[in-house]
């Protein structure tokens, strides 16, 4: 898998509706995963979207999710830039450069879904997510 750069949008509880709307607009294949599907079946947000991805026949990729409880999005702050792939060295290099001089909100480390993932905001205030796919 080659590395890719695509938008990742945040929502306050209506990610499912928004992502289904984008599928109507752009066509393609939509994959939605709820918090409940990732081990939080009894949580109040179990039906909310932990990760959604729309891939279109035109080559567009749009990702989105509902904010976890307690994290509301702000006007103009409802986006992140997502870098993902399986080239560990390349993606860790991007991570190091993006996080330098910025702030790290989620350290780049193995997560419950098996991949290595981290979140940071670069020195210009742009939020980034890096996901390194790993063999399970």
mmCIF file with all atom_site columns, C-alpha atoms in Angstrom:
data_model
loop_
_atom_site.group_PDB
_atom_site.id
_atom_site.type_symbol
_atom_site.label_atom_id
_atom_site.label_alt_id
_atom_site.label_comp_id
_atom_site.label_asym_id
_atom_site.label_entity_id
_atom_site.label_seq_id
_atom_site.pdbx_PDB_ins_code
_atom_site.Cartn_x
_atom_site.Cartn_y
_atom_site.Cartn_z
_atom_site.occupancy
_atom_site.B_iso_or_equiv
_atom_site.pdbx_formal_charge
_atom_site.auth_seq_id
_atom_site.auth_comp_id
_atom_site.auth_asym_id
_atom_site.auth_atom_id
_atom_site.pdbx_PDB_model_num
ATOM 1   C CA . UNK A 1 1   ? 0.000   0.000  0.000  1.00 0.00 ? 1   UNK A CA 1
ATOM 2   C CA . UNK A 1 2   ? 1.373   3.407  -0.963 1.00 0.00 ? 2   UNK A CA 1
ATOM 3   C CA . UNK A 1 3   ? 1.167   6.299  1.486  1.00 0.00 ? 3   UNK A CA 1
ATOM 4   C CA . UNK A 1 4   ? -1.727  8.662  0.902  1.00 0.00 ? 4   UNK A CA 1
ATOM 5   C CA . UNK A 1 5   ? -2.862  12.063 2.041  1.00 0.00 ? 5   UNK A CA 1
ATOM 6   C CA . UNK A 1 6   ? -6.594  12.762 2.475  1.00 0.00 ? 6   UNK A CA 1
ATOM 7   C CA . UNK A 1 7   ? -9.021  14.823 4.579  1.00 0.00 ? 7   UNK A CA 1
ATOM 8   C CA . UNK A 1 8   ? -10.449 13.448 7.832  1.00 0.00 ? 8   UNK A CA 1
ATOM 9   C CA . UNK A 1 9   ? -13.539 15.306 9.067  1.00 0.00 ? 9   UNK A CA 1
ATOM 10  C CA . UNK A 1 10  ? -14.858 15.443 12.634 1.00 0.00 ? 10  UNK A CA 1
ATOM 11  C CA . UNK A 1 11  ? -18.536 15.544 13.563 1.00 0.00 ? 11  UNK A CA 1
ATOM 12  C CA . UNK A 1 12  ? -20.570 16.053 16.741 1.00 0.00 ? 12  UNK A CA 1
ATOM 13  C CA . UNK A 1 13  ? -22.725 12.932 16.473 1.00 0.00 ? 13  UNK A CA 1
ATOM 14  C CA . UNK A 1 14  ? -23.890 13.015 12.858 1.00 0.00 ? 14  UNK A CA 1
ATOM 15  C CA . UNK A 1 15  ? -20.910 11.403 11.087 1.00 0.00 ? 15  UNK A CA 1
ATOM 16  C CA . UNK A 1 16  ? -23.056 8.543  9.782  1.00 0.00 ? 16  UNK A CA 1
ATOM 17  C CA . UNK A 1 17  ? -25.500 10.929 8.114  1.00 0.00 ? 17  UNK A CA 1
ATOM 18  C CA . UNK A 1 18  ? -22.718 13.124 6.749  1.00 0.00 ? 18  UNK A CA 1
ATOM 19  C CA . UNK A 1 19  ? -20.693 10.240 5.323  1.00 0.00 ? 19  UNK A CA 1
ATOM 20  C CA . UNK A 1 20  ? -23.813 8.720  3.738  1.00 0.00 ? 20  UNK A CA 1
ATOM 21  C CA . UNK A 1 21  ? -24.528 12.127 2.198  1.00 0.00 ? 21  UNK A CA 1
ATOM 22  C CA . UNK A 1 22  ? -20.987 12.298 0.746  1.00 0.00 ? 22  UNK A CA 1
ATOM 23  C CA . UNK A 1 23  ? -21.532 8.811  -0.706 1.00 0.00 ? 23  UNK A CA 1
ATOM 24  C CA . UNK A 1 24  ? -24.652 10.113 -2.409 1.00 0.00 ? 24  UNK A CA 1
ATOM 25  C CA . UNK A 1 25  ? -22.719 13.096 -3.730 1.00 0.00 ? 25  UNK A CA 1
ATOM 26  C CA . UNK A 1 26  ? -19.549 11.316 -4.891 1.00 0.00 ? 26  UNK A CA 1
ATOM 27  C CA . UNK A 1 27  ? -20.576 7.661  -5.226 1.00 0.00 ? 27  UNK A CA 1
ATOM 28  C CA . UNK A 1 28  ? -18.081 4.962  -4.287 1.00 0.00 ? 28  UNK A CA 1
ATOM 29  C CA . UNK A 1 29  ? -17.724 2.531  -1.423 1.00 0.00 ? 29  UNK A CA 1
ATOM 30  C CA . UNK A 1 30  ? -18.461 3.613  2.136  1.00 0.00 ? 30  UNK A CA 1
ATOM 31  C CA . UNK A 1 31  ? -17.090 1.708  5.151  1.00 0.00 ? 31  UNK A CA 1
ATOM 32  C CA . UNK A 1 32  ? -18.395 2.773  8.567  1.00 0.00 ? 32  UNK A CA 1
ATOM 33  C CA . UNK A 1 33  ? -17.126 1.363  11.885 1.00 0.00 ? 33  UNK A CA 1
ATOM 34  C CA . UNK A 1 34  ? -18.872 2.235  15.132 1.00 0.00 ? 34  UNK A CA 1
ATOM 35  C CA . UNK A 1 35  ? -17.317 2.581  18.581 1.00 0.00 ? 35  UNK A CA 1
ATOM 36  C CA . UNK A 1 36  ? -19.378 -0.472 19.553 1.00 0.00 ? 36  UNK A CA 1
ATOM 37  C CA . UNK A 1 37  ? -17.688 -2.570 16.888 1.00 0.00 ? 37  UNK A CA 1
ATOM 38  C CA . UNK A 1 38  ? -14.311 -1.809 18.494 1.00 0.00 ? 38  UNK A CA 1
ATOM 39  C CA . UNK A 1 39  ? -15.075 -3.114 21.982 1.00 0.00 ? 39  UNK A CA 1
ATOM 40  C CA . UNK A 1 40  ? -17.272 -0.350 23.402 1.00 0.00 ? 40  UNK A CA 1
ATOM 41  C CA . UNK A 1 41  ? -20.630 -2.057 22.834 1.00 0.00 ? 41  UNK A CA 1
ATOM 42  C CA . UNK A 1 42  ? -22.096 -0.870 26.163 1.00 0.00 ? 42  UNK A CA 1
ATOM 43  C CA . UNK A 1 43  ? -20.912 2.735  25.883 1.00 0.00 ? 43  UNK A CA 1
ATOM 44  C CA . UNK A 1 44  ? -23.481 5.495  25.261 1.00 0.00 ? 44  UNK A CA 1
ATOM 45  C CA . UNK A 1 45  ? -21.716 6.302  21.977 1.00 0.00 ? 45  UNK A CA 1
ATOM 46  C CA . UNK A 1 46  ? -21.619 2.678  20.742 1.00 0.00 ? 46  UNK A CA 1
ATOM 47  C CA . UNK A 1 47  ? -23.617 3.515  17.599 1.00 0.00 ? 47  UNK A CA 1
ATOM 48  C CA . UNK A 1 48  ? -21.504 6.570  16.746 1.00 0.00 ? 48  UNK A CA 1
ATOM 49  C CA . UNK A 1 49  ? -18.825 6.350  14.072 1.00 0.00 ? 49  UNK A CA 1
ATOM 50  C CA . UNK A 1 50  ? -15.262 5.708  15.265 1.00 0.00 ? 50  UNK A CA 1
ATOM 51  C CA . UNK A 1 51  ? -13.964 5.577  11.700 1.00 0.00 ? 51  UNK A CA 1
ATOM 52  C CA . UNK A 1 52  ? -15.609 6.056  8.325  1.00 0.00 ? 52  UNK A CA 1
ATOM 53  C CA . UNK A 1 53  ? -13.989 5.985  4.902  1.00 0.00 ? 53  UNK A CA 1
ATOM 54  C CA . UNK A 1 54  ? -15.410 6.776  1.506  1.00 0.00 ? 54  UNK A CA 1
ATOM 55  C CA . UNK A 1 55  ? -13.394 5.707  -1.536 1.00 0.00 ? 55  UNK A CA 1
ATOM 56  C CA . UNK A 1 56  ? -14.722 6.799  -4.904 1.00 0.00 ? 56  UNK A CA 1
ATOM 57  C CA . UNK A 1 57  ? -14.210 5.517  -8.417 1.00 0.00 ? 57  UNK A CA 1
ATOM 58  C CA . UNK A 1 58  ? -12.717 8.927  -9.206 1.00 0.00 ? 58  UNK A CA 1
ATOM 59  C CA . UNK A 1 59  ? -9.896  8.259  -6.756 1.00 0.00 ? 59  UNK A CA 1
ATOM 60  C CA . UNK A 1 60  ? -11.146 10.470 -3.922 1.00 0.00 ? 60  UNK A CA 1
ATOM 61  C CA . UNK A 1 61  ? -10.790 9.318  -0.348 1.00 0.00 ? 61  UNK A CA 1
ATOM 62  C CA . UNK A 1 62  ? -12.694 11.059 2.434  1.00 0.00 ? 62  UNK A CA 1
ATOM 63  C CA . UNK A 1 63  ? -12.551 9.936  6.039  1.00 0.00 ? 63  UNK A CA 1
ATOM 64  C CA . UNK A 1 64  ? -14.625 11.041 9.005  1.00 0.00 ? 64  UNK A CA 1
ATOM 65  C CA . UNK A 1 65  ? -15.752 10.165 12.520 1.00 0.00 ? 65  UNK A CA 1
ATOM 66  C CA . UNK A 1 66  ? -17.807 11.344 15.456 1.00 0.00 ? 66  UNK A CA 1
ATOM 67  C CA . UNK A 1 67  ? -15.849 13.059 18.194 1.00 0.00 ? 67  UNK A CA 1
ATOM 68  C CA . UNK A 1 68  ? -15.459 10.961 21.345 1.00 0.00 ? 68  UNK A CA 1
ATOM 69  C CA . UNK A 1 69  ? -17.613 12.086 24.289 1.00 0.00 ? 69  UNK A CA 1
ATOM 70  C CA . UNK A 1 70  ? -16.307 15.299 25.816 1.00 0.00 ? 70  UNK A CA 1
ATOM 71  C CA . UNK A 1 71  ? -14.536 16.427 22.639 1.00 0.00 ? 71  UNK A CA 1
ATOM 72  C CA . UNK A 1 72  ? -16.757 18.850 20.751 1.00 0.00 ? 72  UNK A CA 1
ATOM 73  C CA . UNK A 1 73  ? -15.574 20.282 17.449 1.00 0.00 ? 73  UNK A CA 1
ATOM 74  C CA . UNK A 1 74  ? -15.161 24.014 17.121 1.00 0.00 ? 74  UNK A CA 1
ATOM 75  C CA . UNK A 1 75  ? -16.186 26.179 14.190 1.00 0.00 ? 75  UNK A CA 1
ATOM 76  C CA . UNK A 1 76  ? -13.326 25.974 11.699 1.00 0.00 ? 76  UNK A CA 1
ATOM 77  C CA . UNK A 1 77  ? -11.667 23.209 13.709 1.00 0.00 ? 77  UNK A CA 1
ATOM 78  C CA . UNK A 1 78  ? -13.556 20.262 12.255 1.00 0.00 ? 78  UNK A CA 1
ATOM 79  C CA . UNK A 1 79  ? -10.772 18.808 10.154 1.00 0.00 ? 79  UNK A CA 1
ATOM 80  C CA . UNK A 1 80  ? -7.572  16.807 10.410 1.00 0.00 ? 80  UNK A CA 1
ATOM 81  C CA . UNK A 1 81  ? -5.161  15.699 7.730  1.00 0.00 ? 81  UNK A CA 1
ATOM 82  C CA . UNK A 1 82  ? -4.607  11.950 7.711  1.00 0.00 ? 82  UNK A CA 1
ATOM 83  C CA . UNK A 1 83  ? -1.487  10.165 6.511  1.00 0.00 ? 83  UNK A CA 1
ATOM 84  C CA . UNK A 1 84  ? -1.711  6.391  6.300  1.00 0.00 ? 84  UNK A CA 1
ATOM 85  C CA . UNK A 1 85  ? 0.075   3.442  4.776  1.00 0.00 ? 85  UNK A CA 1
ATOM 86  C CA . UNK A 1 86  ? 2.359   0.565  5.643  1.00 0.00 ? 86  UNK A CA 1
ATOM 87  C CA . UNK A 1 87  ? 5.785   2.151  5.081  1.00 0.00 ? 87  UNK A CA 1
ATOM 88  C CA . UNK A 1 88  ? 6.844   2.434  8.717  1.00 0.00 ? 88  UNK A CA 1
ATOM 89  C CA . UNK A 1 89  ? 10.038  4.427  8.126  1.00 0.00 ? 89  UNK A CA 1
ATOM 90  C CA . UNK A 1 90  ? 8.409   6.895  5.739  1.00 0.00 ? 90  UNK A CA 1
ATOM 91  C CA . UNK A 1 91  ? 5.414   7.569  7.980  1.00 0.00 ? 91  UNK A CA 1
ATOM 92  C CA . UNK A 1 92  ? 7.497   7.827  11.171 1.00 0.00 ? 92  UNK A CA 1
ATOM 93  C CA . UNK A 1 93  ? 9.666   10.352 9.329  1.00 0.00 ? 93  UNK A CA 1
ATOM 94  C CA . UNK A 1 94  ? 6.606   12.434 8.480  1.00 0.00 ? 94  UNK A CA 1
ATOM 95  C CA . UNK A 1 95  ? 5.429   12.126 12.105 1.00 0.00 ? 95  UNK A CA 1
ATOM 96  C CA . UNK A 1 96  ? 8.743   13.374 13.494 1.00 0.00 ? 96  UNK A CA 1
ATOM 97  C CA . UNK A 1 97  ? 8.757   16.408 11.197 1.00 0.00 ? 97  UNK A CA 1
ATOM 98  C CA . UNK A 1 98  ? 5.076   17.267 11.721 1.00 0.00 ? 98  UNK A CA 1
ATOM 99  C CA . UNK A 1 99  ? 5.159   16.974 15.509 1.00 0.00 ? 99  UNK A CA 1
ATOM 100 C CA . UNK A 1 100 ? 8.436   18.884 15.947 1.00 0.00 ? 100 UNK A CA 1
ATOM 101 C CA . UNK A 1 101 ? 7.595   22.316 17.336 1.00 0.00 ? 101 UNK A CA 1
ATOM 102 C CA . UNK A 1 102 ? 3.921   21.360 17.653 1.00 0.00 ? 102 UNK A CA 1
ATOM 103 C CA . UNK A 1 103 ? 1.922   19.380 20.194 1.00 0.00 ? 103 UNK A CA 1
ATOM 104 C CA . UNK A 1 104 ? 1.174   15.659 20.443 1.00 0.00 ? 104 UNK A CA 1
ATOM 105 C CA . UNK A 1 105 ? -2.308  14.702 21.634 1.00 0.00 ? 105 UNK A CA 1
ATOM 106 C CA . UNK A 1 106 ? -1.975  10.934 20.995 1.00 0.00 ? 106 UNK A CA 1
ATOM 107 C CA . UNK A 1 107 ? 1.556   9.490  20.952 1.00 0.00 ? 107 UNK A CA 1
ATOM 108 C CA . UNK A 1 108 ? 2.487   7.421  17.899 1.00 0.00 ? 108 UNK A CA 1
ATOM 109 C CA . UNK A 1 109 ? 2.054   3.891  19.264 1.00 0.00 ? 109 UNK A CA 1
ATOM 110 C CA . UNK A 1 110 ? 0.165   0.622  18.748 1.00 0.00 ? 110 UNK A CA 1
ATOM 111 C CA . UNK A 1 111 ? -3.595  1.007  19.178 1.00 0.00 ? 111 UNK A CA 1
ATOM 112 C CA . UNK A 1 112 ? -6.504  -1.356 19.983 1.00 0.00 ? 112 UNK A CA 1
ATOM 113 C CA . UNK A 1 113 ? -7.220  -1.983 16.274 1.00 0.00 ? 113 UNK A CA 1
ATOM 114 C CA . UNK A 1 114 ? -3.645  -3.228 15.787 1.00 0.00 ? 114 UNK A CA 1
ATOM 115 C CA . UNK A 1 115 ? -2.068  -0.372 13.842 1.00 0.00 ? 115 UNK A CA 1
ATOM 116 C CA . UNK A 1 116 ? 0.412   2.243  15.045 1.00 0.00 ? 116 UNK A CA 1
ATOM 117 C CA . UNK A 1 117 ? -1.407  5.571  15.329 1.00 0.00 ? 117 UNK A CA 1
ATOM 118 C CA . UNK A 1 118 ? -0.758  9.070  16.634 1.00 0.00 ? 118 UNK A CA 1
ATOM 119 C CA . UNK A 1 119 ? -2.278  12.544 16.561 1.00 0.00 ? 119 UNK A CA 1
ATOM 120 C CA . UNK A 1 120 ? -0.457  15.862 16.646 1.00 0.00 ? 120 UNK A CA 1
ATOM 121 C CA . UNK A 1 121 ? -0.961  19.502 15.746 1.00 0.00 ? 121 UNK A CA 1
ATOM 122 C CA . UNK A 1 122 ? 1.906   20.998 13.789 1.00 0.00 ? 122 UNK A CA 1
ATOM 123 C CA . UNK A 1 123 ? 3.506   24.354 14.617 1.00 0.00 ? 123 UNK A CA 1
ATOM 124 C CA . UNK A 1 124 ? 1.086   26.083 12.243 1.00 0.00 ? 124 UNK A CA 1
ATOM 125 C CA . UNK A 1 125 ? -1.983  24.737 14.042 1.00 0.00 ? 125 UNK A CA 1
ATOM 126 C CA . UNK A 1 126 ? -2.873  22.050 11.466 1.00 0.00 ? 126 UNK A CA 1
ATOM 127 C CA . UNK A 1 127 ? -4.104  18.807 13.068 1.00 0.00 ? 127 UNK A CA 1
ATOM 128 C CA . UNK A 1 128 ? -2.562  15.574 11.705 1.00 0.00 ? 128 UNK A CA 1
ATOM 129 C CA . UNK A 1 129 ? -3.258  11.865 12.182 1.00 0.00 ? 129 UNK A CA 1
ATOM 130 C CA . UNK A 1 130 ? -0.709  9.223  11.223 1.00 0.00 ? 130 UNK A CA 1
ATOM 131 C CA . UNK A 1 131 ? -1.712  5.551  10.935 1.00 0.00 ? 131 UNK A CA 1
ATOM 132 C CA . UNK A 1 132 ? 0.844   2.866  10.126 1.00 0.00 ? 132 UNK A CA 1
ATOM 133 C CA . UNK A 1 133 ? -0.787  -0.402 9.073  1.00 0.00 ? 133 UNK A CA 1
ATOM 134 C CA . UNK A 1 134 ? 0.717   -3.471 10.683 1.00 0.00 ? 134 UNK A CA 1
ATOM 135 C CA . UNK A 1 135 ? 0.359   -7.177 9.986  1.00 0.00 ? 135 UNK A CA 1
ATOM 136 C CA . UNK A 1 136 ? -2.070  -8.771 12.409 1.00 0.00 ? 136 UNK A CA 1
#
